[in-house]
């Protein structure tokens, strides 16, 4: 079945550092890929998405490119801020009109120190 | 558009009691999903509705769990005879599915969740 694997955490960075969070997936079809973020005390929020190979999703300075050849969707940001401290989840959805349930990775906690 | 809301936000109950959670989706969203998230894990799919029809249930959803969406708007998730293993965050998400023949484009929007603790 479908699965999503995220790098082990937690991750602690200094403000303005470069961020990469790795995500790889296994799927039978051609899934859509997502990054969701969960800030402390809040619900899951969609950060960005990509629906086909080579698409790049971007939002709030974060970027991720859908790489079919490596089945990856790594999240990057050039300069993190303290306000980026949160839990980040990579997810996929087959999205072919039937059940488009999301399959999530375990999530990774990012802490950014001033 | 006020987003997805869930009620209650927190629930503490004793083992063996029944609990019911409510989810109000974004208005006009035709799909509604329930997920469960345990500590240190990502959310796991439980069930989903297209309008009022419940179209799929995960194997995670035992016979003690039942979900409804009677008028295609809000949904309820009931857990009967709760067990300590039911302690988790229960998340609701809604989406508007649109598209013609073939591929659908869909983004799910999540509520804040209901945190259940079974003592």
PDB file of C-alpha atoms in Angstrom:
ATOM      1  CA  UNK A   1       0.000   0.000   0.000  1.00  0.00           C
ATOM      2  CA  UNK A   2       0.888   3.662  -0.047  1.00  0.00           C
ATOM      3  CA  UNK A   3       3.400   4.942   2.447  1.00  0.00           C
ATOM      4  CA  UNK A   4       5.379   8.065   3.290  1.00  0.00           C
ATOM      5  CA  UNK A   5       8.758   8.102   4.994  1.00  0.00           C
ATOM      6  CA  UNK A   6      10.164  11.193   6.639  1.00  0.00           C
ATOM      7  CA  UNK A   7      13.630  11.710   8.015  1.00  0.00           C
ATOM      8  CA  UNK A   8      14.052  11.184  11.730  1.00  0.00           C
ATOM      9  CA  UNK A   9      13.805  14.189  13.982  1.00  0.00           C
ATOM     10  CA  UNK A  10      13.740  16.407  15.844  1.00  0.00           C
ATOM     11  CA  UNK A  11      15.628  19.114  13.995  1.00  0.00           C
ATOM     12  CA  UNK A  12      17.045  22.179  15.721  1.00  0.00           C
ATOM     13  CA  UNK A  13      18.388  25.091  13.690  1.00  0.00           C
ATOM     14  CA  UNK A  14      19.544  28.605  14.302  1.00  0.00           C
ATOM     15  CA  UNK A  15      17.574  31.466  12.810  1.00  0.00           C
ATOM     16  CA  UNK A  16      18.446  32.165   9.144  1.00  0.00           C
ATOM     17  CA  UNK A  17      19.835  28.657   8.625  1.00  0.00           C
ATOM     18  CA  UNK A  18      18.956  26.584   5.561  1.00  0.00           C
ATOM     19  CA  UNK A  19      16.341  23.892   6.057  1.00  0.00           C
ATOM     20  CA  UNK A  20      15.881  20.579   4.284  1.00  0.00           C
ATOM     21  CA  UNK A  21      13.376  17.973   5.459  1.00  0.00           C
ATOM     22  CA  UNK A  22      13.474  14.754   3.485  1.00  0.00           C
ATOM     23  CA  UNK A  23      10.377  12.909   2.369  1.00  0.00           C
ATOM     24  CA  UNK A  24      10.093   9.841   0.156  1.00  0.00           C
ATOM     25  CA  UNK A  25       6.983   7.959  -0.811  1.00  0.00           C
ATOM     26  CA  UNK A  26       5.676   4.675  -2.160  1.00  0.00           C
ATOM     27  CA  UNK A  27       2.498   4.687  -4.207  1.00  0.00           C
ATOM     28  CA  UNK A  28       0.856   2.502  -6.818  1.00  0.00           C
ATOM     29  CA  UNK A  29      -0.354   5.337  -9.037  1.00  0.00           C
ATOM     30  CA  UNK A  30       0.462   8.983  -9.568  1.00  0.00           C
ATOM     31  CA  UNK A  31      -0.249  10.659  -6.262  1.00  0.00           C
ATOM     32  CA  UNK A  32      -0.562  14.281  -5.291  1.00  0.00           C
ATOM     33  CA  UNK A  33       1.974  15.276  -2.653  1.00  0.00           C
ATOM     34  CA  UNK A  34       1.530  17.641   0.257  1.00  0.00           C
ATOM     35  CA  UNK A  35       3.334  19.256   3.153  1.00  0.00           C
ATOM     36  CA  UNK A  36       1.193  20.073   6.161  1.00  0.00           C
ATOM     37  CA  UNK A  37       2.379  22.063   9.188  1.00  0.00           C
ATOM     38  CA  UNK A  38       1.107  21.933  12.746  1.00  0.00           C
ATOM     39  CA  UNK A  39       2.015  24.922  14.903  1.00  0.00           C
ATOM     40  CA  UNK A  40       1.905  24.490  18.693  1.00  0.00           C
ATOM     41  CA  UNK A  41      -1.678  24.306  19.897  1.00  0.00           C
ATOM     42  CA  UNK A  42      -3.139  24.537  16.408  1.00  0.00           C
ATOM     43  CA  UNK A  43      -4.572  22.189  13.793  1.00  0.00           C
ATOM     44  CA  UNK A  44      -2.939  20.925  10.623  1.00  0.00           C
ATOM     45  CA  UNK A  45      -2.522  23.543   7.923  1.00  0.00           C
ATOM     46  CA  UNK A  46      -1.709  22.932   4.302  1.00  0.00           C
ATOM     47  CA  UNK A  47       1.695  24.424   3.580  1.00  0.00           C
ATOM     48  CA  UNK A  48       2.125  23.501  -0.069  1.00  0.00           C
ATOM     49  CA  UNK A  49       1.278  20.842  -2.616  1.00  0.00           C
ATOM     50  CA  UNK A  50       2.226  19.450  -6.003  1.00  0.00           C
ATOM     51  CA  UNK A  51      -0.027  17.350  -8.183  1.00  0.00           C
ATOM     52  CA  UNK A  52       2.265  15.984 -10.869  1.00  0.00           C
ATOM     53  CA  UNK A  53       5.873  15.157 -11.554  1.00  0.00           C
ATOM     54  CA  UNK A  54       8.302  18.102 -11.695  1.00  0.00           C
ATOM     55  CA  UNK A  55       5.728  20.461 -10.184  1.00  0.00           C
ATOM     56  CA  UNK A  56       7.117  22.776  -7.533  1.00  0.00           C
ATOM     57  CA  UNK A  57       4.928  23.788  -4.630  1.00  0.00           C
ATOM     58  CA  UNK A  58       5.823  26.922  -2.722  1.00  0.00           C
ATOM     59  CA  UNK A  59       4.448  29.000   0.120  1.00  0.00           C
ATOM     60  CA  UNK A  60       5.848  31.283   2.844  1.00  0.00           C
ATOM     61  CA  UNK A  61       9.382  30.807   1.537  1.00  0.00           C
ATOM     62  CA  UNK A  62       9.116  26.998   1.629  1.00  0.00           C
ATOM     63  CA  UNK A  63       9.512  24.954  -1.548  1.00  0.00           C
ATOM     64  CA  UNK A  64       9.227  21.301  -2.529  1.00  0.00           C
ATOM     65  CA  UNK A  65       9.588  19.671  -5.944  1.00  0.00           C
ATOM     66  CA  UNK A  66       7.764  16.503  -6.964  1.00  0.00           C
ATOM     67  CA  UNK A  67      10.523  14.119  -8.116  1.00  0.00           C
ATOM     68  CA  UNK A  68       9.011  11.013  -9.676  1.00  0.00           C
ATOM     69  CA  UNK A  69      12.367   9.442 -10.508  1.00  0.00           C
ATOM     70  CA  UNK A  70      13.477   9.471  -6.878  1.00  0.00           C
ATOM     71  CA  UNK A  71       9.927   9.303  -5.410  1.00  0.00           C
ATOM     72  CA  UNK A  72      10.745  12.274  -3.225  1.00  0.00           C
ATOM     73  CA  UNK A  73       9.214  15.564  -2.129  1.00  0.00           C
ATOM     74  CA  UNK A  74      11.819  17.229   0.067  1.00  0.00           C
ATOM     75  CA  UNK A  75      10.897  20.462   1.844  1.00  0.00           C
ATOM     76  CA  UNK A  76      13.365  23.358   1.733  1.00  0.00           C
ATOM     77  CA  UNK A  77      13.608  26.891   3.014  1.00  0.00           C
ATOM     78  CA  UNK A  78      16.546  29.188   2.510  1.00  0.00           C
ATOM     79  CA  UNK A  79      16.347  31.050   5.809  1.00  0.00           C
ATOM     80  CA  UNK A  80      14.247  29.790   8.692  1.00  0.00           C
ATOM     81  CA  UNK A  81      12.673  31.984  11.336  1.00  0.00           C
ATOM     82  CA  UNK A  82      11.739  31.296  14.941  1.00  0.00           C
ATOM     83  CA  UNK A  83       8.094  31.398  13.845  1.00  0.00           C
ATOM     84  CA  UNK A  84       8.715  28.331  11.627  1.00  0.00           C
ATOM     85  CA  UNK A  85       9.028  26.156  14.729  1.00  0.00           C
ATOM     86  CA  UNK A  86       6.349  23.499  14.263  1.00  0.00           C
ATOM     87  CA  UNK A  87       5.739  19.881  13.299  1.00  0.00           C
ATOM     88  CA  UNK A  88       5.919  19.193   9.562  1.00  0.00           C
ATOM     89  CA  UNK A  89       4.086  16.304   7.900  1.00  0.00           C
ATOM     90  CA  UNK A  90       4.609  14.989   4.401  1.00  0.00           C
ATOM     91  CA  UNK A  91       1.553  13.316   2.880  1.00  0.00           C
ATOM     92  CA  UNK A  92       0.245  11.826  -0.334  1.00  0.00           C
ATOM     93  CA  UNK A  93      -3.134  11.225  -1.894  1.00  0.00           C
ATOM     94  CA  UNK A  94      -3.928   9.043  -4.872  1.00  0.00           C
ATOM     95  CA  UNK A  95      -6.660  11.517  -5.756  1.00  0.00           C
ATOM     96  CA  UNK A  96      -8.224   9.737  -8.692  1.00  0.00           C
ATOM     97  CA  UNK A  97     -11.836  10.524  -7.903  1.00  0.00           C
ATOM     98  CA  UNK A  98     -12.345   7.717  -5.458  1.00  0.00           C
ATOM     99  CA  UNK A  99     -11.316   8.042  -1.833  1.00  0.00           C
ATOM    100  CA  UNK A 100      -8.612  10.689  -1.737  1.00  0.00           C
ATOM    101  CA  UNK A 101      -7.551   9.877   1.777  1.00  0.00           C
ATOM    102  CA  UNK A 102      -4.238  11.296   2.874  1.00  0.00           C
ATOM    103  CA  UNK A 103      -1.425   9.000   3.901  1.00  0.00           C
ATOM    104  CA  UNK A 104       0.929  10.820   6.254  1.00  0.00           C
ATOM    105  CA  UNK A 105       4.494  10.396   7.384  1.00  0.00           C
ATOM    106  CA  UNK A 106       5.288  10.429  11.085  1.00  0.00           C
ATOM    107  CA  UNK A 107       6.091  14.118  11.113  1.00  0.00           C
ATOM    108  CA  UNK A 108       9.204  15.934  12.181  1.00  0.00           C
ATOM    109  CA  UNK A 109       9.541  18.601  14.840  1.00  0.00           C
ATOM    110  CA  UNK A 110      11.490  21.694  13.832  1.00  0.00           C
ATOM    111  CA  UNK A 111      12.783  24.054  16.501  1.00  0.00           C
ATOM    112  CA  UNK A 112      14.402  27.314  15.438  1.00  0.00           C
ATOM    113  CA  UNK A 113      16.401  29.176  18.044  1.00  0.00           C
ATOM    114  CA  UNK A 114      17.073  32.919  17.898  1.00  0.00           C
TER     115      UNK A 114
ATOM    116  CA  UNK B   1     -15.616  31.038   5.565  1.00  0.00           C
ATOM    117  CA  UNK B   2     -14.890  30.110   9.161  1.00  0.00           C
ATOM    118  CA  UNK B   3     -12.951  26.928   8.542  1.00  0.00           C
ATOM    119  CA  UNK B   4     -13.536  23.453   9.919  1.00  0.00           C
ATOM    120  CA  UNK B   5     -14.675  23.377  13.531  1.00  0.00           C
ATOM    121  CA  UNK B   6     -14.744  20.495  15.980  1.00  0.00           C
ATOM    122  CA  UNK B   7     -16.439  20.077  19.307  1.00  0.00           C
ATOM    123  CA  UNK B   8     -15.423  19.407  21.996  1.00  0.00           C
ATOM    124  CA  UNK B   9     -11.749  20.296  21.822  1.00  0.00           C
ATOM    125  CA  UNK B  10     -10.933  18.057  24.769  1.00  0.00           C
ATOM    126  CA  UNK B  11     -12.715  15.091  26.279  1.00  0.00           C
ATOM    127  CA  UNK B  12     -11.765  13.013  29.308  1.00  0.00           C
ATOM    128  CA  UNK B  13     -13.806   9.904  29.924  1.00  0.00           C
ATOM    129  CA  UNK B  14     -13.665   6.686  31.865  1.00  0.00           C
ATOM    130  CA  UNK B  15     -13.112   3.360  30.194  1.00  0.00           C
ATOM    131  CA  UNK B  16     -16.387   1.841  29.071  1.00  0.00           C
ATOM    132  CA  UNK B  17     -18.203   5.123  28.539  1.00  0.00           C
ATOM    133  CA  UNK B  18     -19.535   6.311  25.180  1.00  0.00           C
ATOM    134  CA  UNK B  19     -18.337   9.551  23.630  1.00  0.00           C
ATOM    135  CA  UNK B  20     -19.487  11.555  20.616  1.00  0.00           C
ATOM    136  CA  UNK B  21     -17.565  14.162  18.668  1.00  0.00           C
ATOM    137  CA  UNK B  22     -18.915  16.669  16.188  1.00  0.00           C
ATOM    138  CA  UNK B  23     -17.348  18.169  13.092  1.00  0.00           C
ATOM    139  CA  UNK B  24     -18.665  21.124  11.118  1.00  0.00           C
ATOM    140  CA  UNK B  25     -16.971  21.324   7.716  1.00  0.00           C
ATOM    141  CA  UNK B  26     -16.408  24.355   5.574  1.00  0.00           C
ATOM    142  CA  UNK B  27     -19.773  25.223   4.079  1.00  0.00           C
ATOM    143  CA  UNK B  28     -20.450  23.679   0.678  1.00  0.00           C
ATOM    144  CA  UNK B  29     -17.615  21.194   1.039  1.00  0.00           C
ATOM    145  CA  UNK B  30     -18.959  17.883  -0.172  1.00  0.00           C
ATOM    146  CA  UNK B  31     -16.334  15.562   1.318  1.00  0.00           C
ATOM    147  CA  UNK B  32     -15.648  15.034   4.985  1.00  0.00           C
ATOM    148  CA  UNK B  33     -12.886  12.861   6.451  1.00  0.00           C
ATOM    149  CA  UNK B  34     -12.090  11.564   9.924  1.00  0.00           C
ATOM    150  CA  UNK B  35      -8.522  10.787  10.977  1.00  0.00           C
ATOM    151  CA  UNK B  36      -6.917   9.665  14.210  1.00  0.00           C
ATOM    152  CA  UNK B  37      -3.527  10.869  15.411  1.00  0.00           C
ATOM    153  CA  UNK B  38      -1.615   9.282  18.263  1.00  0.00           C
ATOM    154  CA  UNK B  39       1.397  10.808  19.959  1.00  0.00           C
ATOM    155  CA  UNK B  40       4.445  10.956  17.727  1.00  0.00           C
ATOM    156  CA  UNK B  41       2.602   9.687  14.665  1.00  0.00           C
ATOM    157  CA  UNK B  42       1.006  11.208  11.629  1.00  0.00           C
ATOM    158  CA  UNK B  43      -2.766  11.158  11.227  1.00  0.00           C
ATOM    159  CA  UNK B  44      -4.318   7.895  10.058  1.00  0.00           C
ATOM    160  CA  UNK B  45      -7.439   7.682   7.921  1.00  0.00           C
ATOM    161  CA  UNK B  46     -10.598   6.370   9.590  1.00  0.00           C
ATOM    162  CA  UNK B  47     -13.508   7.050   7.255  1.00  0.00           C
ATOM    163  CA  UNK B  48     -14.946   9.518   4.777  1.00  0.00           C
ATOM    164  CA  UNK B  49     -18.223  10.831   3.418  1.00  0.00           C
ATOM    165  CA  UNK B  50     -19.221  12.193   0.063  1.00  0.00           C
ATOM    166  CA  UNK B  51     -22.238  14.319   0.925  1.00  0.00           C
ATOM    167  CA  UNK B  52     -24.269  12.088   3.277  1.00  0.00           C
ATOM    168  CA  UNK B  53     -22.913   8.757   2.021  1.00  0.00           C
ATOM    169  CA  UNK B  54     -20.199   7.005   3.993  1.00  0.00           C
ATOM    170  CA  UNK B  55     -18.094   5.521   1.234  1.00  0.00           C
ATOM    171  CA  UNK B  56     -15.135   3.899   2.978  1.00  0.00           C
ATOM    172  CA  UNK B  57     -14.088   2.785   6.426  1.00  0.00           C
ATOM    173  CA  UNK B  58     -10.571   1.872   7.476  1.00  0.00           C
ATOM    174  CA  UNK B  59      -9.811  -1.393   9.221  1.00  0.00           C
ATOM    175  CA  UNK B  60      -8.782   0.840  12.122  1.00  0.00           C
ATOM    176  CA  UNK B  61     -12.463   1.620  12.622  1.00  0.00           C
ATOM    177  CA  UNK B  62     -13.676  -1.183  14.871  1.00  0.00           C
ATOM    178  CA  UNK B  63     -17.348  -2.015  15.446  1.00  0.00           C
ATOM    179  CA  UNK B  64     -17.303   0.294  18.459  1.00  0.00           C
ATOM    180  CA  UNK B  65     -16.872   3.282  16.162  1.00  0.00           C
ATOM    181  CA  UNK B  66     -19.681   4.766  14.126  1.00  0.00           C
ATOM    182  CA  UNK B  67     -19.823   7.918  12.050  1.00  0.00           C
ATOM    183  CA  UNK B  68     -22.717   9.751  10.468  1.00  0.00           C
ATOM    184  CA  UNK B  69     -23.306  12.735   8.251  1.00  0.00           C
ATOM    185  CA  UNK B  70     -27.088  12.785   8.103  1.00  0.00           C
ATOM    186  CA  UNK B  71     -27.725  15.858   5.961  1.00  0.00           C
ATOM    187  CA  UNK B  72     -24.446  16.088   4.194  1.00  0.00           C
ATOM    188  CA  UNK B  73     -23.270  18.919   6.408  1.00  0.00           C
ATOM    189  CA  UNK B  74     -21.944  18.260   9.933  1.00  0.00           C
ATOM    190  CA  UNK B  75     -20.721  14.844  10.996  1.00  0.00           C
ATOM    191  CA  UNK B  76     -20.554  12.941  14.272  1.00  0.00           C
ATOM    192  CA  UNK B  77     -18.121  10.252  15.355  1.00  0.00           C
ATOM    193  CA  UNK B  78     -19.225   8.044  18.227  1.00  0.00           C
ATOM    194  CA  UNK B  79     -17.066   5.637  20.173  1.00  0.00           C
ATOM    195  CA  UNK B  80     -18.890   3.105  22.283  1.00  0.00           C
ATOM    196  CA  UNK B  81     -17.393   1.329  25.294  1.00  0.00           C
ATOM    197  CA  UNK B  82     -14.208   3.358  25.116  1.00  0.00           C
ATOM    198  CA  UNK B  83     -10.865   1.711  25.797  1.00  0.00           C
ATOM    199  CA  UNK B  84      -7.583   3.257  26.881  1.00  0.00           C
ATOM    200  CA  UNK B  85      -6.203   2.551  23.432  1.00  0.00           C
ATOM    201  CA  UNK B  86      -8.769   4.965  21.981  1.00  0.00           C
ATOM    202  CA  UNK B  87      -6.902   7.880  23.554  1.00  0.00           C
ATOM    203  CA  UNK B  88      -5.798  10.047  20.648  1.00  0.00           C
ATOM    204  CA  UNK B  89      -6.481  13.235  18.720  1.00  0.00           C
ATOM    205  CA  UNK B  90      -9.452  12.851  16.386  1.00  0.00           C
ATOM    206  CA  UNK B  91      -9.185  15.093  13.348  1.00  0.00           C
ATOM    207  CA  UNK B  92     -11.811  16.098  10.860  1.00  0.00           C
ATOM    208  CA  UNK B  93     -11.085  17.457   7.408  1.00  0.00           C
ATOM    209  CA  UNK B  94     -13.297  18.676   4.600  1.00  0.00           C
ATOM    210  CA  UNK B  95     -12.801  19.283   0.915  1.00  0.00           C
ATOM    211  CA  UNK B  96     -14.615  20.331  -2.205  1.00  0.00           C
ATOM    212  CA  UNK B  97     -14.155  17.788  -4.945  1.00  0.00           C
ATOM    213  CA  UNK B  98     -14.594  19.151  -8.401  1.00  0.00           C
ATOM    214  CA  UNK B  99     -13.433  18.061 -11.743  1.00  0.00           C
ATOM    215  CA  UNK B 100     -14.631  16.287 -14.804  1.00  0.00           C
ATOM    216  CA  UNK B 101     -13.911  12.841 -16.060  1.00  0.00           C
ATOM    217  CA  UNK B 102     -10.771  11.345 -14.590  1.00  0.00           C
ATOM    218  CA  UNK B 103      -8.398  13.111 -12.250  1.00  0.00           C
ATOM    219  CA  UNK B 104      -9.819  15.119  -9.377  1.00  0.00           C
ATOM    220  CA  UNK B 105      -8.067  17.996  -7.706  1.00  0.00           C
ATOM    221  CA  UNK B 106      -8.658  18.066  -3.989  1.00  0.00           C
ATOM    222  CA  UNK B 107      -7.242  19.827  -0.952  1.00  0.00           C
ATOM    223  CA  UNK B 108      -8.301  18.813   2.527  1.00  0.00           C
ATOM    224  CA  UNK B 109      -8.678  21.441   5.243  1.00  0.00           C
ATOM    225  CA  UNK B 110      -8.372  20.275   8.812  1.00  0.00           C
ATOM    226  CA  UNK B 111     -10.116  21.263  12.002  1.00  0.00           C
ATOM    227  CA  UNK B 112      -8.321  21.767  15.323  1.00  0.00           C
ATOM    228  CA  UNK B 113      -9.119  18.241  16.492  1.00  0.00           C
ATOM    229  CA  UNK B 114     -10.700  16.680  19.556  1.00  0.00           C
ATOM    230  CA  UNK B 115      -8.239  15.288  22.066  1.00  0.00           C
ATOM    231  CA  UNK B 116      -9.649  12.226  23.809  1.00  0.00           C
ATOM    232  CA  UNK B 117      -8.219  10.786  27.002  1.00  0.00           C
ATOM    233  CA  UNK B 118      -9.662   7.533  28.276  1.00  0.00           C
ATOM    234  CA  UNK B 119      -8.834   6.807  31.916  1.00  0.00           C
TER     235      UNK B 119
END
